[in-house]
Amino acid sequence: MADRFHQRSTLQDFRKIKCDENKPCCQKCVKTGRTCDGYESPFRFFTSQPINSAHAGGIKSDVGFQPIRPTFIAITPLDIDLLNRYFSTKTLFDVKLGCDEEAKQVLQASLTDPPIRHAVLSLKALREGLETAGDDPASVAQQSPGHHYGLQQYSMALEGLASSLSSPGSNGLKSALLCCQILISIEQVQKNYAAMAQHIIRGLRIMHEYRARPNLVANELVPAHHNQLPFLDVFIIKLFAAPCKFADPPAIGDVSGTTSSMCLISPHQQPVESRDLRTIAPDMRTKLTRVAASTLEFLGRVSQVESAGIALQLLSEKVALLDSLESWLIDLKLVQAEIGFPGREPISVSFLLFFHSILKIVLLGALDSSPELYAELQTENDRLQGVADNVGERVRAYVTCSGTSSGRGERSTVR
């Protein structure tokens, strides 16, 4: 069966049978003993190679037609690679995310889950618009049918997400987390970092409240409530830990004697002394990505923990990781004080603080469900939202300045 807005199965077109849009397969096909083609991959029409599907006819028996298990369109490696690229705007610069498994899981779910399907279609349309038009805020692409289609699909995904969370069973929670994963990527394409942070906060809250991983309660191990929920936190960490390019402008003095930050420019255009100041970003980023890598390993062990003894050992590891984050933040402040940035901090540093806040929230929620935790998480969530708001303002200022100064849109080098 196919999306009612765009597609119908080949069999239905040939037989002139109206699809009843039941999920996961058309009941009219099942009741008449035919093989329902299922939902096609959202990327079927966006790849150079067609996706194969089986079109087997029904088998008639003496007792009439029997339902046949539906055959779904296959997800190809090309589909997976394409969605993996669309997950992050960093891939515009040939960065590898390493999110093949996440892409496969999303695409497989999109075959039968309308909200996820709408979210994938939205991401595809908006990302293609970005690649076509660049960062120009006044781009014609933003008024194009493709852009409007992407926003329409986004709205439909949000409606489906709200429906999934209205009665959150295992399938609804899985749908919500996968949908949230794509929405985070969409907001990055849209440079709406405030909304991106909201999706991150809500998604991590779902994981914690519905116990996607085992927890410790009064030194007793409580198993995961839902064993097969997507690990949104792992996806988010991969997204932020992937290599990126920094491009900050030198600060200049204005007529009032205060300093302000110019439009972001590429590193090779900056004065030598300006580039030297900006070494803070890659140096501190290297340290932070090391903590992120250790956090991913830690989360993997938490997911597999089977005894309270091992969980208590992991709790000590969690404390050490949180200490590493705190040390990183202290080091960052020391370096900033030593260099003495005039005006606002480089936007690359703002992105690092964004990443730092996410790691702290993820670690705080691991192996813990104490009442005191919720107040601490709320404080950190508020801090994350504040950092995201700041990043969003800085990026919008960059895009506006870039479009004004160059007269055309260019790809932003900050992600």
mmCIF file of C-alpha atoms in Angstrom:
data_model
loop_
_atom_site.group_PDB
_atom_site.id
_atom_site.type_symbol
_atom_site.label_atom_id
_atom_site.label_comp_id
_atom_site.label_asym_id
_atom_site.label_seq_id
_atom_site.Cartn_x
_atom_site.Cartn_y
_atom_site.Cartn_z
ATOM 1 C CA MET A 1 0.000 0.000 0.000
ATOM 2 C CA ALA A 2 1.160 3.571 -0.524
ATOM 3 C CA ASP A 3 0.987 7.044 0.930
ATOM 4 C CA ARG A 4 -2.401 8.452 0.054
ATOM 5 C CA PHE A 5 -0.895 11.772 -1.041
ATOM 6 C CA HIS A 6 1.549 10.437 -3.588
ATOM 7 C CA GLN A 7 1.576 6.737 -4.236
ATOM 8 C CA ARG A 8 -0.523 3.646 -4.833
ATOM 9 C CA SER A 9 0.703 0.128 -5.237
ATOM 10 C CA THR A 10 1.295 -1.186 -8.755
ATOM 11 C CA LEU A 11 -1.330 -3.861 -8.235
ATOM 12 C CA GLN A 12 -3.954 -1.319 -7.204
ATOM 13 C CA ASP A 13 -3.224 0.829 -10.254
ATOM 14 C CA PHE A 14 -3.556 -2.185 -12.523
ATOM 15 C CA ARG A 15 -6.703 -3.604 -10.906
ATOM 16 C CA LYS A 16 -8.274 -0.216 -10.182
ATOM 17 C CA ILE A 17 -8.749 -1.271 -6.564
ATOM 18 C CA LYS A 18 -9.054 1.666 -4.192
ATOM 19 C CA CYS A 19 -6.517 1.495 -1.388
ATOM 20 C CA ASP A 20 -8.211 1.594 2.031
ATOM 21 C CA GLU A 21 -5.002 2.974 3.667
ATOM 22 C CA ASN A 22 -5.041 0.527 6.562
ATOM 23 C CA LYS A 23 -1.678 -0.140 8.187
ATOM 24 C CA PRO A 24 0.600 -1.979 7.957
ATOM 25 C CA CYS A 25 -1.074 -3.196 4.754
ATOM 26 C CA CYS A 26 -4.181 -2.630 2.683
ATOM 27 C CA GLN A 27 -6.949 -4.911 3.982
ATOM 28 C CA LYS A 28 -8.593 -5.051 0.566
ATOM 29 C CA CYS A 29 -5.465 -6.730 -0.765
ATOM 30 C CA VAL A 30 -5.349 -9.128 2.171
ATOM 31 C CA LYS A 31 -9.025 -10.097 1.994
ATOM 32 C CA THR A 32 -8.847 -10.802 -1.718
ATOM 33 C CA GLY A 33 -5.746 -12.946 -1.300
ATOM 34 C CA ARG A 34 -3.399 -10.585 -3.103
ATOM 35 C CA THR A 35 0.040 -9.484 -1.940
ATOM 36 C CA CYS A 36 -0.017 -5.921 -0.670
ATOM 37 C CA ASP A 37 3.081 -4.018 -1.733
ATOM 38 C CA GLY A 38 3.242 -2.275 1.612
ATOM 39 C CA TYR A 39 4.611 1.216 2.101
ATOM 40 C CA GLU A 40 7.417 2.265 -0.150
ATOM 41 C CA SER A 41 10.537 3.805 1.270
ATOM 42 C CA PRO A 42 10.215 7.589 1.471
ATOM 43 C CA PHE A 43 13.440 7.708 -0.556
ATOM 44 C CA ARG A 44 12.081 5.582 -3.423
ATOM 45 C CA PHE A 45 11.643 8.626 -5.625
ATOM 46 C CA PHE A 46 14.830 10.337 -4.490
ATOM 47 C CA THR A 47 17.409 7.762 -5.544
ATOM 48 C CA SER A 48 18.861 6.995 -8.910
ATOM 49 C CA GLN A 49 18.102 3.281 -8.606
ATOM 50 C CA PRO A 50 14.601 1.867 -8.172
ATOM 51 C CA ILE A 51 13.812 -0.221 -5.128
ATOM 52 C CA ASN A 52 12.757 -3.739 -6.011
ATOM 53 C CA SER A 53 9.452 -5.105 -4.822
ATOM 54 C CA ALA A 54 7.609 -8.349 -5.226
ATOM 55 C CA HIS A 55 4.274 -8.369 -7.014
ATOM 56 C CA ALA A 56 3.041 -11.862 -6.363
ATOM 57 C CA GLY A 57 -0.572 -12.741 -6.985
ATOM 58 C CA GLY A 58 -2.871 -14.414 -4.519
ATOM 59 C CA ILE A 59 -3.314 -18.148 -4.217
ATOM 60 C CA LYS A 60 -6.826 -19.491 -4.467
ATOM 61 C CA SER A 61 -7.818 -22.519 -2.415
ATOM 62 C CA ASP A 62 -10.961 -24.643 -2.108
ATOM 63 C CA VAL A 63 -12.054 -22.671 0.933
ATOM 64 C CA GLY A 64 -11.606 -19.282 -0.681
ATOM 65 C CA PHE A 65 -8.864 -16.653 -0.551
ATOM 66 C CA GLN A 66 -6.593 -16.713 2.485
ATOM 67 C CA PRO A 67 -4.752 -13.641 3.783
ATOM 68 C CA ILE A 68 -1.154 -13.450 2.606
ATOM 69 C CA ARG A 69 1.562 -11.867 4.672
ATOM 70 C CA PRO A 70 2.404 -8.467 3.127
ATOM 71 C CA THR A 71 5.684 -8.007 1.317
ATOM 72 C CA PHE A 72 7.329 -4.648 2.030
ATOM 73 C CA ILE A 73 9.591 -2.657 -0.246
ATOM 74 C CA ALA A 74 13.245 -3.250 0.616
ATOM 75 C CA ILE A 75 15.451 -0.561 2.123
ATOM 76 C CA THR A 76 18.608 -0.245 0.028
ATOM 77 C CA PRO A 77 22.124 0.785 1.105
ATOM 78 C CA LEU A 78 21.655 3.865 -1.077
ATOM 79 C CA ASP A 79 18.593 4.868 0.963
ATOM 80 C CA ILE A 80 20.520 4.394 4.203
ATOM 81 C CA ASP A 81 23.512 6.390 2.987
ATOM 82 C CA LEU A 82 21.291 9.238 1.813
ATOM 83 C CA LEU A 83 19.415 9.566 5.110
ATOM 84 C CA ASN A 84 22.677 9.240 7.018
ATOM 85 C CA ARG A 85 23.926 12.287 5.105
ATOM 86 C CA TYR A 86 20.721 14.217 5.676
ATOM 87 C CA PHE A 87 20.908 13.706 9.442
ATOM 88 C CA SER A 88 23.452 16.529 9.745
ATOM 89 C CA THR A 89 24.457 19.590 7.752
ATOM 90 C CA LYS A 90 28.058 18.725 8.587
ATOM 91 C CA THR A 91 27.922 16.192 5.751
ATOM 92 C CA LEU A 92 27.864 19.112 3.311
ATOM 93 C CA PHE A 93 31.621 19.071 3.964
ATOM 94 C CA ASP A 94 32.007 15.302 3.462
ATOM 95 C CA VAL A 95 31.915 14.519 7.180
ATOM 96 C CA LYS A 96 30.986 10.929 8.057
ATOM 97 C CA LEU A 97 28.436 10.618 10.849
ATOM 98 C CA GLY A 98 28.469 6.863 11.387
ATOM 99 C CA CYS A 99 24.680 6.733 11.828
ATOM 100 C CA ASP A 100 23.927 3.940 9.352
ATOM 101 C CA GLU A 101 22.086 1.841 11.924
ATOM 102 C CA GLU A 102 19.983 4.816 13.016
ATOM 103 C CA ALA A 103 19.143 5.585 9.370
ATOM 104 C CA LYS A 104 18.166 1.983 8.712
ATOM 105 C CA GLN A 105 15.931 1.903 11.778
ATOM 106 C CA VAL A 106 14.187 5.128 10.771
ATOM 107 C CA LEU A 107 13.627 4.042 7.178
ATOM 108 C CA GLN A 108 12.302 0.650 8.216
ATOM 109 C CA ALA A 109 9.862 2.295 10.609
ATOM 110 C CA SER A 110 8.812 4.820 7.969
ATOM 111 C CA LEU A 111 7.372 2.021 5.845
ATOM 112 C CA THR A 112 4.460 1.610 8.266
ATOM 113 C CA ASP A 113 4.584 4.645 10.560
ATOM 114 C CA PRO A 114 3.040 7.794 9.013
ATOM 115 C CA PRO A 115 4.560 10.382 11.426
ATOM 116 C CA ILE A 116 8.063 9.059 10.786
ATOM 117 C CA ARG A 117 7.366 8.959 7.065
ATOM 118 C CA HIS A 118 6.220 12.581 7.076
ATOM 119 C CA ALA A 119 9.301 13.605 9.070
ATOM 120 C CA VAL A 120 11.655 11.858 6.634
ATOM 121 C CA LEU A 121 9.952 13.476 3.648
ATOM 122 C CA SER A 122 10.203 16.870 5.339
ATOM 123 C CA LEU A 123 13.913 16.434 6.055
ATOM 124 C CA LYS A 124 14.527 15.374 2.463
ATOM 125 C CA ALA A 125 12.717 18.371 0.969
ATOM 126 C CA LEU A 126 14.265 20.967 3.289
ATOM 127 C CA ARG A 127 17.779 19.552 3.030
ATOM 128 C CA GLU A 128 17.588 19.579 -0.758
ATOM 129 C CA GLY A 129 16.485 23.210 -0.577
ATOM 130 C CA LEU A 130 19.536 24.028 1.554
ATOM 131 C CA GLU A 131 21.890 22.295 -0.855
ATOM 132 C CA THR A 132 20.326 24.116 -3.795
ATOM 133 C CA ALA A 133 20.127 27.636 -2.408
ATOM 134 C CA GLY A 134 22.673 27.847 0.406
ATOM 135 C CA ASP A 135 22.147 30.118 3.415
ATOM 136 C CA ASP A 136 20.568 33.140 1.744
ATOM 137 C CA PRO A 137 17.612 34.046 3.989
ATOM 138 C CA ALA A 138 15.822 35.676 1.067
ATOM 139 C CA SER A 139 16.334 32.687 -1.185
ATOM 140 C CA VAL A 140 13.691 31.919 -3.755
ATOM 141 C CA ALA A 141 13.946 28.301 -2.619
ATOM 142 C CA GLN A 142 12.231 29.233 0.646
ATOM 143 C CA GLN A 143 9.194 30.238 -1.396
ATOM 144 C CA SER A 144 9.337 27.173 -3.611
ATOM 145 C CA PRO A 145 6.781 24.340 -3.639
ATOM 146 C CA GLY A 146 9.494 22.014 -2.310
ATOM 147 C CA HIS A 147 10.084 24.201 0.732
ATOM 148 C CA HIS A 148 6.371 24.522 1.441
ATOM 149 C CA TYR A 149 6.005 20.776 0.995
ATOM 150 C CA GLY A 150 8.771 20.207 3.538
ATOM 151 C CA LEU A 151 7.038 22.440 6.071
ATOM 152 C CA GLN A 152 3.703 20.740 5.404
ATOM 153 C CA GLN A 153 5.206 17.322 6.013
ATOM 154 C CA TYR A 154 6.872 18.668 9.161
ATOM 155 C CA SER A 155 3.512 19.849 10.488
ATOM 156 C CA MET A 156 1.966 16.452 9.770
ATOM 157 C CA ALA A 157 4.839 14.724 11.563
ATOM 158 C CA LEU A 158 4.272 16.888 14.640
ATOM 159 C CA GLU A 159 0.569 16.024 14.639
ATOM 160 C CA GLY A 160 1.407 12.338 14.431
ATOM 161 C CA LEU A 161 3.975 12.693 17.205
ATOM 162 C CA ALA A 162 1.380 14.260 19.492
ATOM 163 C CA SER A 163 -0.963 11.381 18.708
ATOM 164 C CA SER A 164 1.738 8.813 19.507
ATOM 165 C CA LEU A 165 2.349 10.403 22.899
ATOM 166 C CA SER A 166 -1.350 10.625 23.779
ATOM 167 C CA SER A 167 -1.336 6.917 24.693
ATOM 168 C CA PRO A 168 2.334 5.998 24.969
ATOM 169 C CA GLY A 169 2.680 2.261 24.576
ATOM 170 C CA SER A 170 5.901 0.636 23.402
ATOM 171 C CA ASN A 171 5.189 1.287 19.717
ATOM 172 C CA GLY A 172 4.085 4.862 20.369
ATOM 173 C CA LEU A 173 7.233 5.620 22.346
ATOM 174 C CA LYS A 174 9.431 4.122 19.645
ATOM 175 C CA SER A 175 7.652 6.193 17.023
ATOM 176 C CA ALA A 176 8.025 9.342 19.122
ATOM 177 C CA LEU A 177 11.772 8.865 19.661
ATOM 178 C CA LEU A 178 12.495 8.093 16.013
ATOM 179 C CA CYS A 179 10.369 11.024 14.935
ATOM 180 C CA CYS A 180 12.165 13.257 17.438
ATOM 181 C CA GLN A 181 15.472 12.146 15.968
ATOM 182 C CA ILE A 182 14.476 13.382 12.505
ATOM 183 C CA LEU A 183 12.950 16.597 13.853
ATOM 184 C CA ILE A 184 16.287 17.443 15.474
ATOM 185 C CA SER A 185 17.943 17.109 12.070
ATOM 186 C CA ILE A 186 15.226 19.210 10.435
ATOM 187 C CA GLU A 187 15.740 22.035 12.915
ATOM 188 C CA GLN A 188 19.464 21.968 12.203
ATOM 189 C CA VAL A 189 18.730 22.400 8.491
ATOM 190 C CA GLN A 190 16.391 25.269 9.369
ATOM 191 C CA LYS A 191 19.010 26.734 11.748
ATOM 192 C CA ASN A 192 16.335 26.804 14.443
ATOM 193 C CA TYR A 193 18.504 25.772 17.364
ATOM 194 C CA ALA A 194 15.975 26.826 19.989
ATOM 195 C CA ALA A 195 13.457 24.322 18.597
ATOM 196 C CA MET A 196 16.240 21.780 18.175
ATOM 197 C CA ALA A 197 16.976 22.017 21.903
ATOM 198 C CA GLN A 198 13.283 21.559 22.711
ATOM 199 C CA HIS A 199 13.196 18.303 20.737
ATOM 200 C CA ILE A 200 16.398 17.141 22.439
ATOM 201 C CA ILE A 201 15.038 17.915 25.910
ATOM 202 C CA ARG A 202 11.690 16.236 25.257
ATOM 203 C CA GLY A 203 13.258 13.201 23.643
ATOM 204 C CA LEU A 204 15.732 12.651 26.478
ATOM 205 C CA ARG A 205 12.894 13.115 28.961
ATOM 206 C CA ILE A 206 10.902 10.359 27.245
ATOM 207 C CA MET A 207 13.898 8.039 27.406
ATOM 208 C CA HIS A 208 14.372 8.721 31.110
ATOM 209 C CA GLU A 209 10.741 8.690 32.239
ATOM 210 C CA TYR A 210 9.961 5.465 30.394
ATOM 211 C CA ARG A 211 13.265 3.856 31.381
ATOM 212 C CA ALA A 212 14.901 3.047 28.079
ATOM 213 C CA ARG A 213 17.862 1.666 30.060
ATOM 214 C CA PRO A 214 18.194 -0.065 33.447
ATOM 215 C CA ASN A 215 18.195 2.134 36.562
ATOM 216 C CA LEU A 216 19.446 1.918 40.110
ATOM 217 C CA VAL A 217 16.847 2.461 42.844
ATOM 218 C CA ALA A 218 18.056 2.171 46.443
ATOM 219 C CA ASN A 219 21.064 0.191 45.173
ATOM 220 C CA GLU A 220 18.738 -2.277 43.460
ATOM 221 C CA LEU A 221 18.875 -2.740 39.702
ATOM 222 C CA VAL A 222 15.580 -2.038 37.945
ATOM 223 C CA PRO A 223 15.543 -3.382 34.371
ATOM 224 C CA ALA A 224 14.612 -1.253 31.396
ATOM 225 C CA HIS A 225 10.861 -0.800 31.105
ATOM 226 C CA HIS A 226 11.000 -0.828 27.308
ATOM 227 C CA ASN A 227 13.838 -2.926 25.948
ATOM 228 C CA GLN A 228 13.709 -1.848 22.320
ATOM 229 C CA LEU A 229 13.347 1.913 22.508
ATOM 230 C CA PRO A 230 15.697 3.828 20.185
ATOM 231 C CA PHE A 231 18.661 5.364 21.985
ATOM 232 C CA LEU A 232 18.121 8.977 21.009
ATOM 233 C CA ASP A 233 20.946 10.123 23.277
ATOM 234 C CA VAL A 234 23.484 8.089 21.283
ATOM 235 C CA PHE A 235 22.261 9.631 18.037
ATOM 236 C CA ILE A 236 22.496 13.170 19.452
ATOM 237 C CA ILE A 237 26.026 12.628 20.739
ATOM 238 C CA LYS A 238 27.132 11.277 17.353
ATOM 239 C CA LEU A 239 25.570 14.299 15.693
ATOM 240 C CA PHE A 240 27.512 16.770 17.824
ATOM 241 C CA ALA A 241 30.735 14.765 18.057
ATOM 242 C CA ALA A 242 31.186 14.505 14.283
ATOM 243 C CA PRO A 243 33.989 16.743 12.982
ATOM 244 C CA CYS A 244 33.015 20.274 12.046
ATOM 245 C CA LYS A 245 34.580 23.428 10.699
ATOM 246 C CA PHE A 246 34.855 26.599 12.719
ATOM 247 C CA ALA A 247 34.817 30.034 11.150
ATOM 248 C CA ASP A 248 34.665 32.967 13.527
ATOM 249 C CA PRO A 249 35.189 36.619 12.665
ATOM 250 C CA PRO A 250 37.702 38.849 14.397
ATOM 251 C CA ALA A 251 36.143 41.223 16.879
ATOM 252 C CA ILE A 252 36.315 44.888 15.969
ATOM 253 C CA GLY A 253 35.719 48.114 17.843
ATOM 254 C CA ASP A 254 32.741 50.280 17.017
ATOM 255 C CA VAL A 255 32.449 54.044 17.303
ATOM 256 C CA SER A 256 31.333 53.828 20.923
ATOM 257 C CA GLY A 257 34.516 52.076 21.937
ATOM 258 C CA THR A 258 32.833 48.736 22.586
ATOM 259 C CA THR A 259 33.523 45.639 20.575
ATOM 260 C CA SER A 260 31.251 43.604 18.400
ATOM 261 C CA SER A 261 31.522 40.510 16.286
ATOM 262 C CA MET A 262 31.500 40.792 12.513
ATOM 263 C CA CYS A 263 29.911 38.299 10.122
ATOM 264 C CA LEU A 264 31.433 34.858 10.184
ATOM 265 C CA ILE A 265 34.074 34.374 7.530
ATOM 266 C CA SER A 266 36.172 31.460 6.403
ATOM 267 C CA PRO A 267 39.403 30.848 8.369
ATOM 268 C CA HIS A 268 41.774 31.581 5.484
ATOM 269 C CA GLN A 269 40.285 35.093 5.202
ATOM 270 C CA GLN A 270 41.047 35.956 8.824
ATOM 271 C CA PRO A 271 44.183 37.812 9.938
ATOM 272 C CA VAL A 272 46.909 35.620 11.415
ATOM 273 C CA GLU A 273 46.395 36.976 14.918
ATOM 274 C CA SER A 274 42.663 36.286 14.644
ATOM 275 C CA ARG A 275 43.274 32.681 13.613
ATOM 276 C CA ASP A 276 45.636 32.249 16.562
ATOM 277 C CA LEU A 277 42.895 33.367 18.943
ATOM 278 C CA ARG A 278 40.494 30.867 17.421
ATOM 279 C CA THR A 279 42.694 27.876 18.258
ATOM 280 C CA ILE A 280 40.659 27.650 21.450
ATOM 281 C CA ALA A 281 37.801 26.009 19.572
ATOM 282 C CA PRO A 282 39.545 22.995 18.002
ATOM 283 C CA ASP A 283 41.724 22.418 21.084
ATOM 284 C CA MET A 284 38.814 22.415 23.501
ATOM 285 C CA ARG A 285 36.657 20.491 21.064
ATOM 286 C CA THR A 286 39.179 17.657 20.944
ATOM 287 C CA LYS A 287 38.986 17.302 24.716
ATOM 288 C CA LEU A 288 35.205 17.399 24.696
ATOM 289 C CA THR A 289 34.862 14.778 21.957
ATOM 290 C CA ARG A 290 37.057 12.463 24.027
ATOM 291 C CA VAL A 291 34.580 12.776 26.886
ATOM 292 C CA ALA A 292 31.786 12.158 24.383
ATOM 293 C CA ALA A 293 33.451 8.964 23.125
ATOM 294 C CA SER A 294 33.804 7.713 26.704
ATOM 295 C CA THR A 295 30.157 8.605 27.335
ATOM 296 C CA LEU A 296 29.045 6.474 24.370
ATOM 297 C CA GLU A 297 31.036 3.531 25.712
ATOM 298 C CA PHE A 298 29.539 4.082 29.158
ATOM 299 C CA LEU A 299 25.974 4.158 27.790
ATOM 300 C CA GLY A 300 26.639 0.928 25.922
ATOM 301 C CA ARG A 301 27.632 -0.785 29.160
ATOM 302 C CA VAL A 302 24.636 0.635 31.013
ATOM 303 C CA SER A 303 22.324 -0.817 28.362
ATOM 304 C CA GLN A 304 23.768 -4.282 28.973
ATOM 305 C CA VAL A 305 24.073 -4.214 32.770
ATOM 306 C CA GLU A 306 22.512 -7.226 34.503
ATOM 307 C CA SER A 307 23.493 -6.900 38.161
ATOM 308 C CA ALA A 308 23.402 -4.244 40.857
ATOM 309 C CA GLY A 309 27.101 -4.794 41.574
ATOM 310 C CA ILE A 310 28.136 -3.915 38.034
ATOM 311 C CA ALA A 311 25.670 -1.021 38.018
ATOM 312 C CA LEU A 312 27.308 0.432 41.126
ATOM 313 C CA GLN A 313 30.687 0.230 39.406
ATOM 314 C CA LEU A 314 29.201 2.046 36.430
ATOM 315 C CA LEU A 315 27.856 4.674 38.784
ATOM 316 C CA SER A 316 31.459 5.457 39.782
ATOM 317 C CA GLU A 317 32.328 5.749 36.090
ATOM 318 C CA LYS A 318 29.434 8.150 35.636
ATOM 319 C CA VAL A 319 30.761 10.371 38.430
ATOM 320 C CA ALA A 320 34.187 10.399 36.772
ATOM 321 C CA LEU A 321 32.685 11.451 33.439
ATOM 322 C CA LEU A 322 30.714 14.250 35.072
ATOM 323 C CA ASP A 323 33.926 15.387 36.771
ATOM 324 C CA SER A 324 35.628 15.412 33.366
ATOM 325 C CA LEU A 325 32.883 17.646 32.008
ATOM 326 C CA GLU A 326 33.256 20.021 34.922
ATOM 327 C CA SER A 327 37.037 20.123 34.454
ATOM 328 C CA TRP A 328 36.569 20.852 30.771
ATOM 329 C CA LEU A 329 34.303 23.792 31.562
ATOM 330 C CA ILE A 330 36.807 25.191 34.067
ATOM 331 C CA ASP A 331 39.615 24.851 31.512
ATOM 332 C CA LEU A 332 37.505 26.612 28.895
ATOM 333 C CA LYS A 333 36.865 29.556 31.207
ATOM 334 C CA LEU A 334 40.577 29.764 32.059
ATOM 335 C CA VAL A 335 41.552 29.811 28.383
ATOM 336 C CA GLN A 336 38.919 32.423 27.632
ATOM 337 C CA ALA A 337 40.169 34.593 30.476
ATOM 338 C CA GLU A 338 43.778 34.200 29.326
ATOM 339 C CA ILE A 339 43.015 35.111 25.725
ATOM 340 C CA GLY A 340 40.565 37.813 26.732
ATOM 341 C CA PHE A 341 38.008 37.638 23.951
ATOM 342 C CA PRO A 342 36.695 41.121 23.168
ATOM 343 C CA GLY A 343 32.918 41.194 22.929
ATOM 344 C CA ARG A 344 30.965 37.953 22.731
ATOM 345 C CA GLU A 345 32.569 34.535 22.728
ATOM 346 C CA PRO A 346 33.277 32.935 19.336
ATOM 347 C CA ILE A 347 30.260 31.108 17.977
ATOM 348 C CA SER A 348 32.353 27.938 17.801
ATOM 349 C CA VAL A 349 32.629 28.106 21.590
ATOM 350 C CA SER A 350 28.860 28.571 21.854
ATOM 351 C CA PHE A 351 28.386 25.316 19.941
ATOM 352 C CA LEU A 352 30.815 23.578 22.296
ATOM 353 C CA LEU A 353 28.801 24.778 25.290
ATOM 354 C CA PHE A 354 25.695 23.416 23.560
ATOM 355 C CA PHE A 355 27.392 20.025 23.240
ATOM 356 C CA HIS A 356 28.665 20.179 26.831
ATOM 357 C CA SER A 357 25.152 20.766 28.181
ATOM 358 C CA ILE A 358 23.780 17.809 26.239
ATOM 359 C CA LEU A 359 26.458 15.463 27.545
ATOM 360 C CA LYS A 360 25.810 16.573 31.112
ATOM 361 C CA ILE A 361 22.051 15.986 30.831
ATOM 362 C CA VAL A 362 22.581 12.553 29.300
ATOM 363 C CA LEU A 363 25.002 11.519 32.043
ATOM 364 C CA LEU A 364 22.882 12.888 34.878
ATOM 365 C CA GLY A 365 19.933 10.765 33.765
ATOM 366 C CA ALA A 366 21.920 7.532 33.508
ATOM 367 C CA LEU A 367 21.303 4.924 36.230
ATOM 368 C CA ASP A 368 19.340 7.417 38.299
ATOM 369 C CA SER A 369 15.664 8.052 38.957
ATOM 370 C CA SER A 370 15.855 9.725 42.367
ATOM 371 C CA PRO A 371 13.430 12.568 43.176
ATOM 372 C CA GLU A 372 16.330 14.993 43.532
ATOM 373 C CA LEU A 373 17.389 14.290 39.970
ATOM 374 C CA TYR A 374 14.370 15.951 38.375
ATOM 375 C CA ALA A 375 15.142 19.361 39.866
ATOM 376 C CA GLU A 376 18.758 19.095 38.710
ATOM 377 C CA LEU A 377 17.692 18.018 35.234
ATOM 378 C CA GLN A 378 15.270 20.922 35.008
ATOM 379 C CA THR A 379 18.084 23.337 35.839
ATOM 380 C CA GLU A 380 20.317 21.801 33.187
ATOM 381 C CA ASN A 381 17.487 21.735 30.640
ATOM 382 C CA ASP A 382 16.935 25.456 31.208
ATOM 383 C CA ARG A 383 20.648 26.059 30.766
ATOM 384 C CA LEU A 384 20.671 24.044 27.541
ATOM 385 C CA GLN A 385 17.722 26.022 26.205
ATOM 386 C CA GLY A 386 19.496 29.270 26.996
ATOM 387 C CA VAL A 387 22.652 28.165 25.188
ATOM 388 C CA ALA A 388 20.584 27.025 22.192
ATOM 389 C CA ASP A 389 18.756 30.358 22.063
ATOM 390 C CA ASN A 390 22.110 32.144 21.999
ATOM 391 C CA VAL A 391 23.438 29.885 19.233
ATOM 392 C CA GLY A 392 20.303 30.475 17.191
ATOM 393 C CA GLU A 393 20.621 34.240 17.469
ATOM 394 C CA ARG A 394 24.287 34.134 16.477
ATOM 395 C CA VAL A 395 23.652 31.896 13.466
ATOM 396 C CA ARG A 396 20.737 34.035 12.263
ATOM 397 C CA ALA A 397 22.926 37.121 12.515
ATOM 398 C CA TYR A 398 25.597 35.344 10.492
ATOM 399 C CA VAL A 399 23.166 34.275 7.787
ATOM 400 C CA THR A 400 21.698 37.767 7.510
ATOM 401 C CA CYS A 401 25.132 39.390 7.386
ATOM 402 C CA SER A 402 26.438 36.791 4.919
ATOM 403 C CA GLY A 403 23.508 37.298 2.577
ATOM 404 C CA THR A 404 23.785 41.090 2.802
ATOM 405 C CA SER A 405 27.528 41.323 2.296
ATOM 406 C CA SER A 406 27.904 38.764 -0.485
ATOM 407 C CA GLY A 407 24.614 39.308 -2.246
ATOM 408 C CA ARG A 408 24.084 35.580 -2.415
ATOM 409 C CA GLY A 409 23.776 32.640 -0.073
ATOM 410 C CA GLU A 410 26.766 30.533 0.892
ATOM 411 C CA ARG A 411 26.989 27.423 2.974
ATOM 412 C CA SER A 412 27.556 28.148 6.590
ATOM 413 C CA THR A 413 30.727 26.651 8.017
ATOM 414 C CA VAL A 414 29.459 26.451 11.563
ATOM 415 C CA ARG A 415 27.417 23.433 12.552
#
